[in-house]
Short mmCIF file of C-alpha atoms in Angstrom, two decimals:
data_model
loop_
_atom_site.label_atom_id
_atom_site.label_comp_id
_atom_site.label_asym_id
_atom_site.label_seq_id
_atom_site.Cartn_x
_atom_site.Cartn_y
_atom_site.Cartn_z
CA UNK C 1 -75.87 121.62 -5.99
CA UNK C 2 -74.65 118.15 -5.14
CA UNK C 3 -78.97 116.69 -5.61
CA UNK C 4 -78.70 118.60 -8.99
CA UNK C 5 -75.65 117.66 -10.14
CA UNK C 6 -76.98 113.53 -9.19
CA UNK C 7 -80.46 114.33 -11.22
CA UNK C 8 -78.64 115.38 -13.97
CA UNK C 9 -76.53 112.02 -13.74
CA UNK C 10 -79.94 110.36 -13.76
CA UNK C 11 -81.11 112.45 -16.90
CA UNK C 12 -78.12 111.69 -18.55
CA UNK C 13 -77.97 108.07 -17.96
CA UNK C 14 -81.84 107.68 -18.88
CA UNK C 15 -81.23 109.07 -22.18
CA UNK C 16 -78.06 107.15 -22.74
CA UNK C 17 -80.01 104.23 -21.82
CA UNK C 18 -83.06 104.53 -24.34
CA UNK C 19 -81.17 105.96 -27.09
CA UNK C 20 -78.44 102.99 -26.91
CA UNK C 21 -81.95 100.75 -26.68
CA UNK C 22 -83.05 102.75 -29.69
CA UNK C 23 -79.99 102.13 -31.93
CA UNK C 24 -79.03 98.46 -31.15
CA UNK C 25 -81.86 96.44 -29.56
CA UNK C 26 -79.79 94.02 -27.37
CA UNK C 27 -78.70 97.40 -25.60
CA UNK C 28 -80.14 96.79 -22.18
CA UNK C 29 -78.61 93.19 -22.36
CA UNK C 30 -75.09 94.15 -22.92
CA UNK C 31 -74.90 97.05 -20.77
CA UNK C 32 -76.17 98.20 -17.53
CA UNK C 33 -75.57 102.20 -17.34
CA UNK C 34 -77.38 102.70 -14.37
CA UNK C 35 -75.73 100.40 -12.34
CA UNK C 36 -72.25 101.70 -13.57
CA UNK C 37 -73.30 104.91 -12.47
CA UNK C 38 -74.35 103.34 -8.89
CA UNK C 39 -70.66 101.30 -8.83
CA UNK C 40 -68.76 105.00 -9.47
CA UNK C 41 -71.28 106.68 -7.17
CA UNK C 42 -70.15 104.52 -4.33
CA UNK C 43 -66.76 104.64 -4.77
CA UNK C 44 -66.35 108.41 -4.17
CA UNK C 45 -69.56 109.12 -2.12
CA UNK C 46 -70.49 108.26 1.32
CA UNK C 47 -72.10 104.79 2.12
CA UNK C 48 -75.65 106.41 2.87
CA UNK C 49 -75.41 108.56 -0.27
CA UNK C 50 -74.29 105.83 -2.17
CA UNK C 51 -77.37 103.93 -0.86
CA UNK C 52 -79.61 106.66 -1.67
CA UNK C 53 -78.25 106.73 -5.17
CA UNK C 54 -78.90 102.89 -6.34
CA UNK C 55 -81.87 103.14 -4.66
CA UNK C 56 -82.80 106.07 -6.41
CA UNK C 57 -81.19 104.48 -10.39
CA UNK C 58 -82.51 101.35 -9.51
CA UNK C 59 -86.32 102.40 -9.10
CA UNK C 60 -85.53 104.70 -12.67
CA UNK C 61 -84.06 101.59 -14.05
CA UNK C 62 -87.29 99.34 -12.71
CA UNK C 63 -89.38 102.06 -14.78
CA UNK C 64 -87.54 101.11 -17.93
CA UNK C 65 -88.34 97.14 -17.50
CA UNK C 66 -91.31 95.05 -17.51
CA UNK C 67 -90.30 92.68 -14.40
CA UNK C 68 -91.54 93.57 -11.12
CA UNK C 69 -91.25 96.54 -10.27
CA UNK C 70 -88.24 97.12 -7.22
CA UNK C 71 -86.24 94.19 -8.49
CA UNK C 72 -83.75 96.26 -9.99
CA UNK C 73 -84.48 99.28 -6.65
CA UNK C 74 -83.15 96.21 -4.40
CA UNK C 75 -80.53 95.24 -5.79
CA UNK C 76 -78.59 98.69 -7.32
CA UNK C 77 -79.57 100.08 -3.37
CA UNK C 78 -77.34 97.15 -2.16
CA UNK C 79 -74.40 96.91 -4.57
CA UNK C 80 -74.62 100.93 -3.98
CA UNK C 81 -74.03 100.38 -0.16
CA UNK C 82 -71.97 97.38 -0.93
CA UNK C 83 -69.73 99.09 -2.99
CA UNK C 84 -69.24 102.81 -1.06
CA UNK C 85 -67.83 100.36 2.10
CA UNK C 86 -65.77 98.39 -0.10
CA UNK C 87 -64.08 101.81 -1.18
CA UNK C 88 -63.68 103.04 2.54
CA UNK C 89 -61.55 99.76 2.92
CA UNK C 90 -59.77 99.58 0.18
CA UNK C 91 -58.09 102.15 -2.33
CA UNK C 92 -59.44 101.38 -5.48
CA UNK C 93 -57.76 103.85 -7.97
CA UNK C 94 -57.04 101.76 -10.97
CA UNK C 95 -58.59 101.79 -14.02
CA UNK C 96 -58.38 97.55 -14.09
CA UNK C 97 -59.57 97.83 -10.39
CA UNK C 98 -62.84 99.79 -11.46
CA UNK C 99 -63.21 97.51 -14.35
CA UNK C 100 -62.86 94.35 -11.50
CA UNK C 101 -65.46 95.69 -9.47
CA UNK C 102 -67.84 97.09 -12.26
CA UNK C 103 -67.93 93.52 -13.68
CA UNK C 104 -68.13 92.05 -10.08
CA UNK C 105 -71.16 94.00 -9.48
CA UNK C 106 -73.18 93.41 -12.77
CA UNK C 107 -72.77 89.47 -11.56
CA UNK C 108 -73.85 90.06 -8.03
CA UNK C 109 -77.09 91.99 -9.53
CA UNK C 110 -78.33 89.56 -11.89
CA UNK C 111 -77.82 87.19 -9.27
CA UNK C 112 -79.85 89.29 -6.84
CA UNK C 113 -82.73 90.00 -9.38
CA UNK C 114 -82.80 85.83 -10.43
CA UNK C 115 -82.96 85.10 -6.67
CA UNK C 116 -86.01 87.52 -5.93
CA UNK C 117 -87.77 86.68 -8.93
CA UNK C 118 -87.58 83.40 -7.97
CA UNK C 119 -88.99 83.97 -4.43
CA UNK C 120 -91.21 87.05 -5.36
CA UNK C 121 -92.49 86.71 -8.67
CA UNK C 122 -94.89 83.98 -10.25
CA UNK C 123 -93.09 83.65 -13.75
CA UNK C 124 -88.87 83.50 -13.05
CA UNK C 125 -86.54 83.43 -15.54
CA UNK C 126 -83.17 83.34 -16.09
CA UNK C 127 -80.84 85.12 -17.91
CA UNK C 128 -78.28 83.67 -20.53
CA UNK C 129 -74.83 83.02 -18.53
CA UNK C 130 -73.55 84.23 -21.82
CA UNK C 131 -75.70 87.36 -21.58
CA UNK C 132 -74.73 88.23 -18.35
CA UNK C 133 -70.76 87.38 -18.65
CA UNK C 134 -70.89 89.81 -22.09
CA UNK C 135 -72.94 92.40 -19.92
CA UNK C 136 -70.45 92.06 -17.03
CA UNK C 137 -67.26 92.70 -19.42
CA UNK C 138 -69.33 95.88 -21.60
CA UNK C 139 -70.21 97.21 -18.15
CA UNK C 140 -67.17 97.09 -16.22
CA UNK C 141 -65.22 98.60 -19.68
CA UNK C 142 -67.77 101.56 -19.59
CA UNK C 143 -67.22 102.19 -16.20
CA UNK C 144 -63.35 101.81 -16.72
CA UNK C 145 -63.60 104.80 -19.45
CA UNK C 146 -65.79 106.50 -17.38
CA UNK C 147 -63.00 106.74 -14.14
CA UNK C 148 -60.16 107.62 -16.37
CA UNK C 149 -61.90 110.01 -18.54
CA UNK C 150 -62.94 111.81 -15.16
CA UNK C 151 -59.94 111.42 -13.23
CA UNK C 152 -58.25 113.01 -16.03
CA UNK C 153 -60.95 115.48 -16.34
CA UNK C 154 -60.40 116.58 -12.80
CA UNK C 155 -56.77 116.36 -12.83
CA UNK C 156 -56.65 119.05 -16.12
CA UNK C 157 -59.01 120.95 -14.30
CA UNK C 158 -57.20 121.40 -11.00
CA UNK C 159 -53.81 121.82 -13.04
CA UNK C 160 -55.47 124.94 -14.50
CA UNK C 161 -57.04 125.99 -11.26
CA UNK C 162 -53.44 125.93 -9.81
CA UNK C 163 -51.54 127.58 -12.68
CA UNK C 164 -54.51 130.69 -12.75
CA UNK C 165 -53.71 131.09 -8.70
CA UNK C 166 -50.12 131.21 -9.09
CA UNK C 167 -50.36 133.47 -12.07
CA UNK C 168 -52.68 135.98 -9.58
CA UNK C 169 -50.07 135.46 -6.80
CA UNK C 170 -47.23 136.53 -9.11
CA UNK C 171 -49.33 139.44 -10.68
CA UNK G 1 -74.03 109.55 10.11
CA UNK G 2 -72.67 106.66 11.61
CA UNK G 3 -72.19 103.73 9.68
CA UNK G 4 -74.28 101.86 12.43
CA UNK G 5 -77.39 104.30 11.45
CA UNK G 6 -76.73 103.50 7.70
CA UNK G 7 -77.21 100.08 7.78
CA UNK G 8 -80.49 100.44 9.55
CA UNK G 9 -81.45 102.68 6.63
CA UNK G 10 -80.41 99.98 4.37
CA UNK G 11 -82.37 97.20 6.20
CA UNK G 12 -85.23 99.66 6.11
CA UNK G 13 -85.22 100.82 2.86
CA UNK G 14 -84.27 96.77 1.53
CA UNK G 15 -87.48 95.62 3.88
CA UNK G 16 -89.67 98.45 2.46
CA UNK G 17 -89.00 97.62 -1.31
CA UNK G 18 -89.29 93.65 -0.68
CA UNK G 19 -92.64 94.89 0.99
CA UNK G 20 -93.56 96.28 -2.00
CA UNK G 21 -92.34 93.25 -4.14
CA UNK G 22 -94.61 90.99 -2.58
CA UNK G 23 -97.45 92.97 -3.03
CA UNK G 24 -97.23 93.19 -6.56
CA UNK G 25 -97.02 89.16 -6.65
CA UNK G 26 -100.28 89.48 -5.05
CA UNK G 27 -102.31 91.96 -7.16
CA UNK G 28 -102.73 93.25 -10.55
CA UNK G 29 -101.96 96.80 -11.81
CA UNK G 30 -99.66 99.47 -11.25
CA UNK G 31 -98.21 100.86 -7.68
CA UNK G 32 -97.27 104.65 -7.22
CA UNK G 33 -94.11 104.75 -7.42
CA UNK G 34 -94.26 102.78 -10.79
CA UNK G 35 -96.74 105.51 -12.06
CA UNK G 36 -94.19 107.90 -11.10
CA UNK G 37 -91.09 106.09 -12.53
CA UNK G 38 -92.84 105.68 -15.47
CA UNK G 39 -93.73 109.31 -15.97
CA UNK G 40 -90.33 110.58 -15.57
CA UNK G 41 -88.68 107.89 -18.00
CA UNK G 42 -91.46 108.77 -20.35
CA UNK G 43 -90.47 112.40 -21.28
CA UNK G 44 -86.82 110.68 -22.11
CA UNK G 45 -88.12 107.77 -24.52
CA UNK G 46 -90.03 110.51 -26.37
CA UNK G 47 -87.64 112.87 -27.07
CA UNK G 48 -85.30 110.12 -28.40
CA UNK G 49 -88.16 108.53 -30.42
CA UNK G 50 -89.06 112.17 -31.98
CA UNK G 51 -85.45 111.97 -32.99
CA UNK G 52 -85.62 109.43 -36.50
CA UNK G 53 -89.11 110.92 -37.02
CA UNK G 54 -87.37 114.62 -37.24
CA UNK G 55 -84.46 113.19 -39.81
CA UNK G 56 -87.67 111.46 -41.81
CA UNK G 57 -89.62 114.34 -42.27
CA UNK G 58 -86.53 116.72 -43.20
CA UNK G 59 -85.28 113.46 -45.66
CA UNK G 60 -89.33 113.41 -47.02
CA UNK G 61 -88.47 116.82 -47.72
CA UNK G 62 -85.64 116.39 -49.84
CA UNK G 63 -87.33 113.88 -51.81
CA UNK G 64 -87.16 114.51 -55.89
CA UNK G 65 -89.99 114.96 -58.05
CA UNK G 66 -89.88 111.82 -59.65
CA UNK G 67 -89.70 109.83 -56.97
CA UNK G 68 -92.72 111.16 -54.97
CA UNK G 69 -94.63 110.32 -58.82
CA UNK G 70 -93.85 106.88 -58.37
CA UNK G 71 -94.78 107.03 -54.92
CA UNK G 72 -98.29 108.59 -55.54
CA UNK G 73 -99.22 106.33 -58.85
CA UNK G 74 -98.07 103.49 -56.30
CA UNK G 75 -100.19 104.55 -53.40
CA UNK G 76 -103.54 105.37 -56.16
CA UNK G 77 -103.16 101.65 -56.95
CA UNK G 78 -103.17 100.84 -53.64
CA UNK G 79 -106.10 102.75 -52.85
CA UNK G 80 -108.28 101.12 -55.72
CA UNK G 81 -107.25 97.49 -54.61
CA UNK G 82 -108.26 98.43 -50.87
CA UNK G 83 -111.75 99.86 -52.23
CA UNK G 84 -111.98 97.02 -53.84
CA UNK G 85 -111.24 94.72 -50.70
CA UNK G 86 -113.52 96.90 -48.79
CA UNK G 87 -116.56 95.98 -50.98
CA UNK G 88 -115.85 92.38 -50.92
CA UNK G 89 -115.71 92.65 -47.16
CA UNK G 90 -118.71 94.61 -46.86
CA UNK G 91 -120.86 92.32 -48.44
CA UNK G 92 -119.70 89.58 -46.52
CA UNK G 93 -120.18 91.06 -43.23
CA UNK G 94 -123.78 91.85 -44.46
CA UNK G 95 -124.17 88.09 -45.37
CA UNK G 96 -122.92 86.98 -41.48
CA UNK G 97 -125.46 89.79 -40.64
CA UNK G 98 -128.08 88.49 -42.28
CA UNK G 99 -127.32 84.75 -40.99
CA UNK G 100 -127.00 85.79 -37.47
CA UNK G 101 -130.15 87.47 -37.60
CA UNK G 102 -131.72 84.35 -38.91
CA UNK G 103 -130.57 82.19 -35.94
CA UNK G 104 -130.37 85.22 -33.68
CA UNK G 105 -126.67 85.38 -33.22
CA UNK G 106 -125.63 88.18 -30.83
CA UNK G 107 -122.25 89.40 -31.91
CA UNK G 108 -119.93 90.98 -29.42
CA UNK G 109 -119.59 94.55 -30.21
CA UNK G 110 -116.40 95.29 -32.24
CA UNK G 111 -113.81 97.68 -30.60
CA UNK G 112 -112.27 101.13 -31.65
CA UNK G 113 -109.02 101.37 -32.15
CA UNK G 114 -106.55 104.52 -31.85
CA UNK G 115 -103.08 104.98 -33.16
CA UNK G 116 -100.48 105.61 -30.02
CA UNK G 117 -96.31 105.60 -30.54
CA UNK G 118 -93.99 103.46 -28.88
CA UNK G 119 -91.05 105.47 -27.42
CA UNK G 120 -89.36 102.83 -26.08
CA UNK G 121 -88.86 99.37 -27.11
CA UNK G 122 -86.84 96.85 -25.26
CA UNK G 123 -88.04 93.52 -26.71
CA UNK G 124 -84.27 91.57 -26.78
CA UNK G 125 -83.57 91.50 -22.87
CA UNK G 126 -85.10 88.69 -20.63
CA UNK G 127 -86.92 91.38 -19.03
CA UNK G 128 -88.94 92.85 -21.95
CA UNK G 129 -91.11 96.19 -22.12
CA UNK G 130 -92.85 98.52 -24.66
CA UNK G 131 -93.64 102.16 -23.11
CA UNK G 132 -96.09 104.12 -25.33
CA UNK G 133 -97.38 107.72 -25.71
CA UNK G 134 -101.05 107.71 -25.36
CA UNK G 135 -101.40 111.49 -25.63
CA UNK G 136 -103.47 111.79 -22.65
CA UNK G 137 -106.15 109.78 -24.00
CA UNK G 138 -108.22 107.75 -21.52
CA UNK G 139 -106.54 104.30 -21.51
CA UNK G 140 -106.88 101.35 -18.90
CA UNK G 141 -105.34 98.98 -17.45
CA UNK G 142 -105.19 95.67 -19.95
CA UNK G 143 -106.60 97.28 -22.67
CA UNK G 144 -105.59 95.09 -25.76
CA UNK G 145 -102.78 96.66 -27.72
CA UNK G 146 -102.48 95.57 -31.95
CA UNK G 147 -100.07 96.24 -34.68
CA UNK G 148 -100.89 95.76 -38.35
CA UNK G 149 -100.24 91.90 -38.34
CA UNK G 150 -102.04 91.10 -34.65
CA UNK G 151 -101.64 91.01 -31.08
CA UNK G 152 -98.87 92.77 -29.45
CA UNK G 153 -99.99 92.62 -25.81
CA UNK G 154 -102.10 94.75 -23.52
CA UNK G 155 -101.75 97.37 -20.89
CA UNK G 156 -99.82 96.91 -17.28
CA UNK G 157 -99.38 100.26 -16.08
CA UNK G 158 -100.98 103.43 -16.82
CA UNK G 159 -99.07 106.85 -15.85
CA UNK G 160 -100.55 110.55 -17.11
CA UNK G 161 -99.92 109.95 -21.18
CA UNK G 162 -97.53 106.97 -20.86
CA UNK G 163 -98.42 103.45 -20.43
CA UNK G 164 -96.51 99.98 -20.06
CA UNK G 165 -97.46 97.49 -22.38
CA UNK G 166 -96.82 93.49 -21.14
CA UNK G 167 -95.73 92.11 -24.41
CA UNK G 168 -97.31 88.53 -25.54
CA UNK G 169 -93.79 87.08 -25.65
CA UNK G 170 -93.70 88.40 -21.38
CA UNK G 171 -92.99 85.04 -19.35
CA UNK G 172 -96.14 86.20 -17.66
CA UNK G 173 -97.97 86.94 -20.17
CA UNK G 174 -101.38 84.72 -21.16
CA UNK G 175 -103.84 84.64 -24.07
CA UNK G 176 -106.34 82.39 -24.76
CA UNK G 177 -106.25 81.30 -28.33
CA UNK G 178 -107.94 78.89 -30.79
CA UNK G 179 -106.51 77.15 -34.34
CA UNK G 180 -108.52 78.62 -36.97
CA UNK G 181 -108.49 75.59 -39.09
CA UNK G 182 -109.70 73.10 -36.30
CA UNK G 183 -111.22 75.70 -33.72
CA UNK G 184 -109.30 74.14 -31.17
CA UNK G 185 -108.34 76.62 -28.03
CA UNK G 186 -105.71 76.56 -25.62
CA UNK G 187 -103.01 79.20 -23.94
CA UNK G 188 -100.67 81.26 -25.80
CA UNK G 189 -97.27 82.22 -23.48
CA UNK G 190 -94.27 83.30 -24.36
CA UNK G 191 -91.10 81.57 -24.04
CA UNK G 192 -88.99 83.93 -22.16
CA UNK G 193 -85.39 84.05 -21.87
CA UNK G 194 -85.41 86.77 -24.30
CA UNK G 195 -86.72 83.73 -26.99
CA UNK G 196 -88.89 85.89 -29.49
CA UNK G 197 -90.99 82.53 -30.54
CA UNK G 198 -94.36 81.77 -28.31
CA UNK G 199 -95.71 78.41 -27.16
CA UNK G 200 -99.56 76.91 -27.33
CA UNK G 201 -100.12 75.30 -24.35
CA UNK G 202 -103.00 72.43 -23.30
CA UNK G 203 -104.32 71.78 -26.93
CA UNK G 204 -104.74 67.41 -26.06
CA UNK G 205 -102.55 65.05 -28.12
CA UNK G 206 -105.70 63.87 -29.72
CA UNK G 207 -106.00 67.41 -31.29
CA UNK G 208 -105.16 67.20 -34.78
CA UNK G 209 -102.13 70.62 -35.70
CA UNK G 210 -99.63 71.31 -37.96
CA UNK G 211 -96.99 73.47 -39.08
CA UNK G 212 -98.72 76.54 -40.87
CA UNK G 213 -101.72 76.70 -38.80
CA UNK G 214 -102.98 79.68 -37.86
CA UNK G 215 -103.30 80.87 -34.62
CA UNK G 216 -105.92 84.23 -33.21
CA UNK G 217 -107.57 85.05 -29.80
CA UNK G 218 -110.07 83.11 -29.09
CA UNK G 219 -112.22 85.46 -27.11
CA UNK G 220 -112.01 83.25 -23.70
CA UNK G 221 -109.80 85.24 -21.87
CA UNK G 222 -112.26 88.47 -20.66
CA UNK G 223 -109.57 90.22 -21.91
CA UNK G 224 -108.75 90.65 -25.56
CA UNK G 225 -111.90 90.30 -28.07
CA UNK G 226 -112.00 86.73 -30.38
CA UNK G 227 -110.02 86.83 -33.86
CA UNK G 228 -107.10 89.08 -33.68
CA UNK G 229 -104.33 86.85 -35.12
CA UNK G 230 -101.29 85.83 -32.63
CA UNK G 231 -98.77 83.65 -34.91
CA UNK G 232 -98.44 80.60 -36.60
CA UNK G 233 -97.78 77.29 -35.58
CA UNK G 234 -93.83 76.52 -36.92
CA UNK G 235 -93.02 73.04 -34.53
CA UNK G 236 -95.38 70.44 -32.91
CA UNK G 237 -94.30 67.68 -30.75
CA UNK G 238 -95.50 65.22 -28.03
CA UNK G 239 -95.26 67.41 -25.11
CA UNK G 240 -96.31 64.73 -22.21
CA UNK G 241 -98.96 62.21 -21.88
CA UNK G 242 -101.56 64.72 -22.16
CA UNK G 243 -100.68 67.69 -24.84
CA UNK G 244 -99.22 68.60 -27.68
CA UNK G 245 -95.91 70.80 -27.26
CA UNK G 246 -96.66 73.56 -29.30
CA UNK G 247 -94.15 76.46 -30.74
CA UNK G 248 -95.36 79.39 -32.63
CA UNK G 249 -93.96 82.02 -34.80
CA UNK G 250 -95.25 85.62 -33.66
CA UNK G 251 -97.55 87.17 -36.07
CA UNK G 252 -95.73 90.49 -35.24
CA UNK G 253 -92.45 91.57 -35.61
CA UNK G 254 -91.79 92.90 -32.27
CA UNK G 255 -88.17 94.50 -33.50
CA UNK G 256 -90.55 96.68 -35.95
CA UNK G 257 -92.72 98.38 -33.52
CA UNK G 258 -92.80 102.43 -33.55
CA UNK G 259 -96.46 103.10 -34.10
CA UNK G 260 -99.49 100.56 -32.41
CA UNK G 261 -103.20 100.59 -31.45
CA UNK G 262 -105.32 100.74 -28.88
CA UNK G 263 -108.15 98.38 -28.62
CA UNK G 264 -110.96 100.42 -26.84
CA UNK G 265 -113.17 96.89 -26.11
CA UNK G 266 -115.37 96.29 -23.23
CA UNK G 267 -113.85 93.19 -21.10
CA UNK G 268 -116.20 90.53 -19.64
CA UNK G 269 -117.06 91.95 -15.78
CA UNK G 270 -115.27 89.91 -13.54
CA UNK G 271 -118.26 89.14 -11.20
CA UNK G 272 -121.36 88.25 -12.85
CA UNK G 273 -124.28 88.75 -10.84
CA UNK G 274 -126.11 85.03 -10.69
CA UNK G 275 -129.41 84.85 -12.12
CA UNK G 276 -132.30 84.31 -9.22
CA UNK G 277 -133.91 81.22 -8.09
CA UNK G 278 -136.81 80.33 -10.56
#
């Protein structure tokens, strides 16, 4: 349930992905939905899932670009790991908190990718600082509306759950 | 699992996919998992692309009377100027004939072309990419890919019916090129950093270019067939001691893309077998 639930994550963030591509072209440069996805994978799942899942939205994301292809694998597999340990350390339950570390981790990837290309690939290039500072702030507010819409999500959910058992227990 | 067990997963799996990293540095074409990546994304692009084309054909639909009469007188006088341009053309591509017979010229053989769609388009980001929809139709790795107005780039990964297309303005991307007013060749790149313009590279200062020149393939590469137009010069300066610093304007609008061709053209073999001893 859990592996379908994460491929229908993928689906979903694939088609958010090319359709936001398909309706403004500087898309992929002002947000990264995969690796928001990764960030609020690892702060609820386990470190290796959380692994398993940037590896897994960083290889679909690496299919979506013309660079080499694994750049994007690496790095998402890391800030995965990197961010599921974080969250076992610290309680990270605010929506400015998820924003901080969304944005944090959109830095530390394009600063991952630049260094590999540099020592992998025979043409490196850099991003705009501008680029990447716009695509760190869109990012981390996606993610931010992401949390709260499904903390509160949950939290309706639950309320209900609770209200229908006490209803059966009065019954 | 421990955590102690995850992080050797992590080294693992980081190891593996540098592994595979350096590899590609080191060879041309596509890996598996690409392939794989790229079939699965595929499906996606697709059913977003069929999307507009949907909301077209139910607007085409709706069109009035009137306005599909101006659009059918339009397209008859389009029709009659084309015929018209096709005759011209015909007779002189019988005069080169004729003249290359005379010296005999033999001409490369002129490729095929088939109409594919682009389903996804990401020319803005620094890390560019054009995924098309070949139908299943045999198509190889860097097989030329045209618009309407020229070059658009060729063919980096092939995967069942989709295929990744290394646009000309790619970083990594190389054609060589001539100036069709002086017949003067040199590289085509593109700029990267997201930069849409492209640059000519090793054309020497005593080369004589200007703004307006037009720039096509040049044939020289083994890879895309001479005369397929790739921009025009916009900016020329003194680039060292040695060449001219050369920036071009594409000759297609990349932003524009939904429909392109296939080039079915027979490359130059890599390894030409020497001729004996006499």
């Amino acid at each position: 349930m859990n592996v379908l639930k994460f491929l229908a994550v993928v689906a979903l963030a694939v088609l958010v992905h090319v359709l936001g591509v398909r309706m403004l072209p500087q898309f992929a440069l002002i947000v990264d939905v995969f690796l928001v996805v990764v960030v609020l994978y690892g702060l609820e799942a386990s470190s290796l899932t959380a692994l398993g899942a940037g590896l897994c939205l960083g290889l679909v994301h690496d299919s979506l670009t013309g660079a080499g292809f694994g750049l994007f694998g690496f790095a998402d597999t890391l800030i995965g790991y990197g961010a599921a340990r974080l969250a076992q350390r610290l309680v990270i339950q605010r929506p400015t908190g998820v924003l901080a570390l969304v944005s944090f981790a959109v830095v530390a990837q394009q600063a991952l990718v630049v260094a590999l290309t540099f020592l992998l690939l025979p043409w490196p290039e850099v991003p705009s600082p501008l680029w990447v500072a716009l695509r760190a702030g869109a990012s981390g507010l996606l993610g931010m509306l992401i949390h709260v819409g499904s903390t509160h999500w949950r939290r309706t959910a639950e309320a209900r759950r609770r209200s229908r058992l006490s209803r059966l227990r009065l019954g | 699992m421990d955590e102690r067990r995850t992080g050797w997963v992590l080294i693992l799996v980081l190891a593996g996919q540098l592994v595979v990293l350096a590899l590609q540095g080191a060879r041309a074409g596509d890996t598996f998992l690409e392939s794989l990546g790229l079939r699965l994304v595929g499906p996606a692009g697709r059913a977003v692309a069929s999307v507009p084309e949907s909301l077209g054909r139910l607007g085409e639909g709706l069109r009035t009377r009137g306005t599909l009469l101006d659009e059918n007188r339009r397209l008859r006088r389009e029709v009659e100027d084309l015929k018209l341009r096709l005759l011209q053309l015909n007779d002189v591509a019988g005069e080169a004939r004729r003249l290359g017979a005379a010296v005999r010229h033999a001409a490369p053989p002129a490729g095929r072309i088939r109409a594919v769609d682009v389903v996804y388009a990401d020319q803005a980001s620094w890390l560019r990419t054009l995924i098309i929809y070949t139908g299943g139709v045999e198509t190889k790795i860097s097989q030329p890919v045209l618009s309407a107005n020229g070059l658009v780039g060729r063919v980096v990964t092939v995967a069942g019916p989709y295929a990744k297309v290394q646009l000309l303005t790619d970083r990594a991307a190389g054609v060589g090129a001539m100036i069709v007013r002086t017949r003067r060749q040199g590289i085509v790149r593109g700029r990267g950093r997201g930069s849409a313009t492209l640059e000519l590279d090793f054309v020497p200062i005593q080369a004589e270019v200007r703004p307006g020149d037009v720039v096509q393939t040049a044939g020289i590469d083994g890879v895309y067939p001479r005369g397929i137009p790739i921009g025009t010069v916009t900016a020329v300066a003194q680039g060292g001691q040695l060449f001219h610093r050369i920036e071009l304007a594409p000759a297609v609008d990349f932003s524009a893309l939904d429909q392109v061709y296939l080039l079915d053209f027979a490359p130059a073999p890599s390894d030409l077998p020497e001729a004996p001893a006499p």
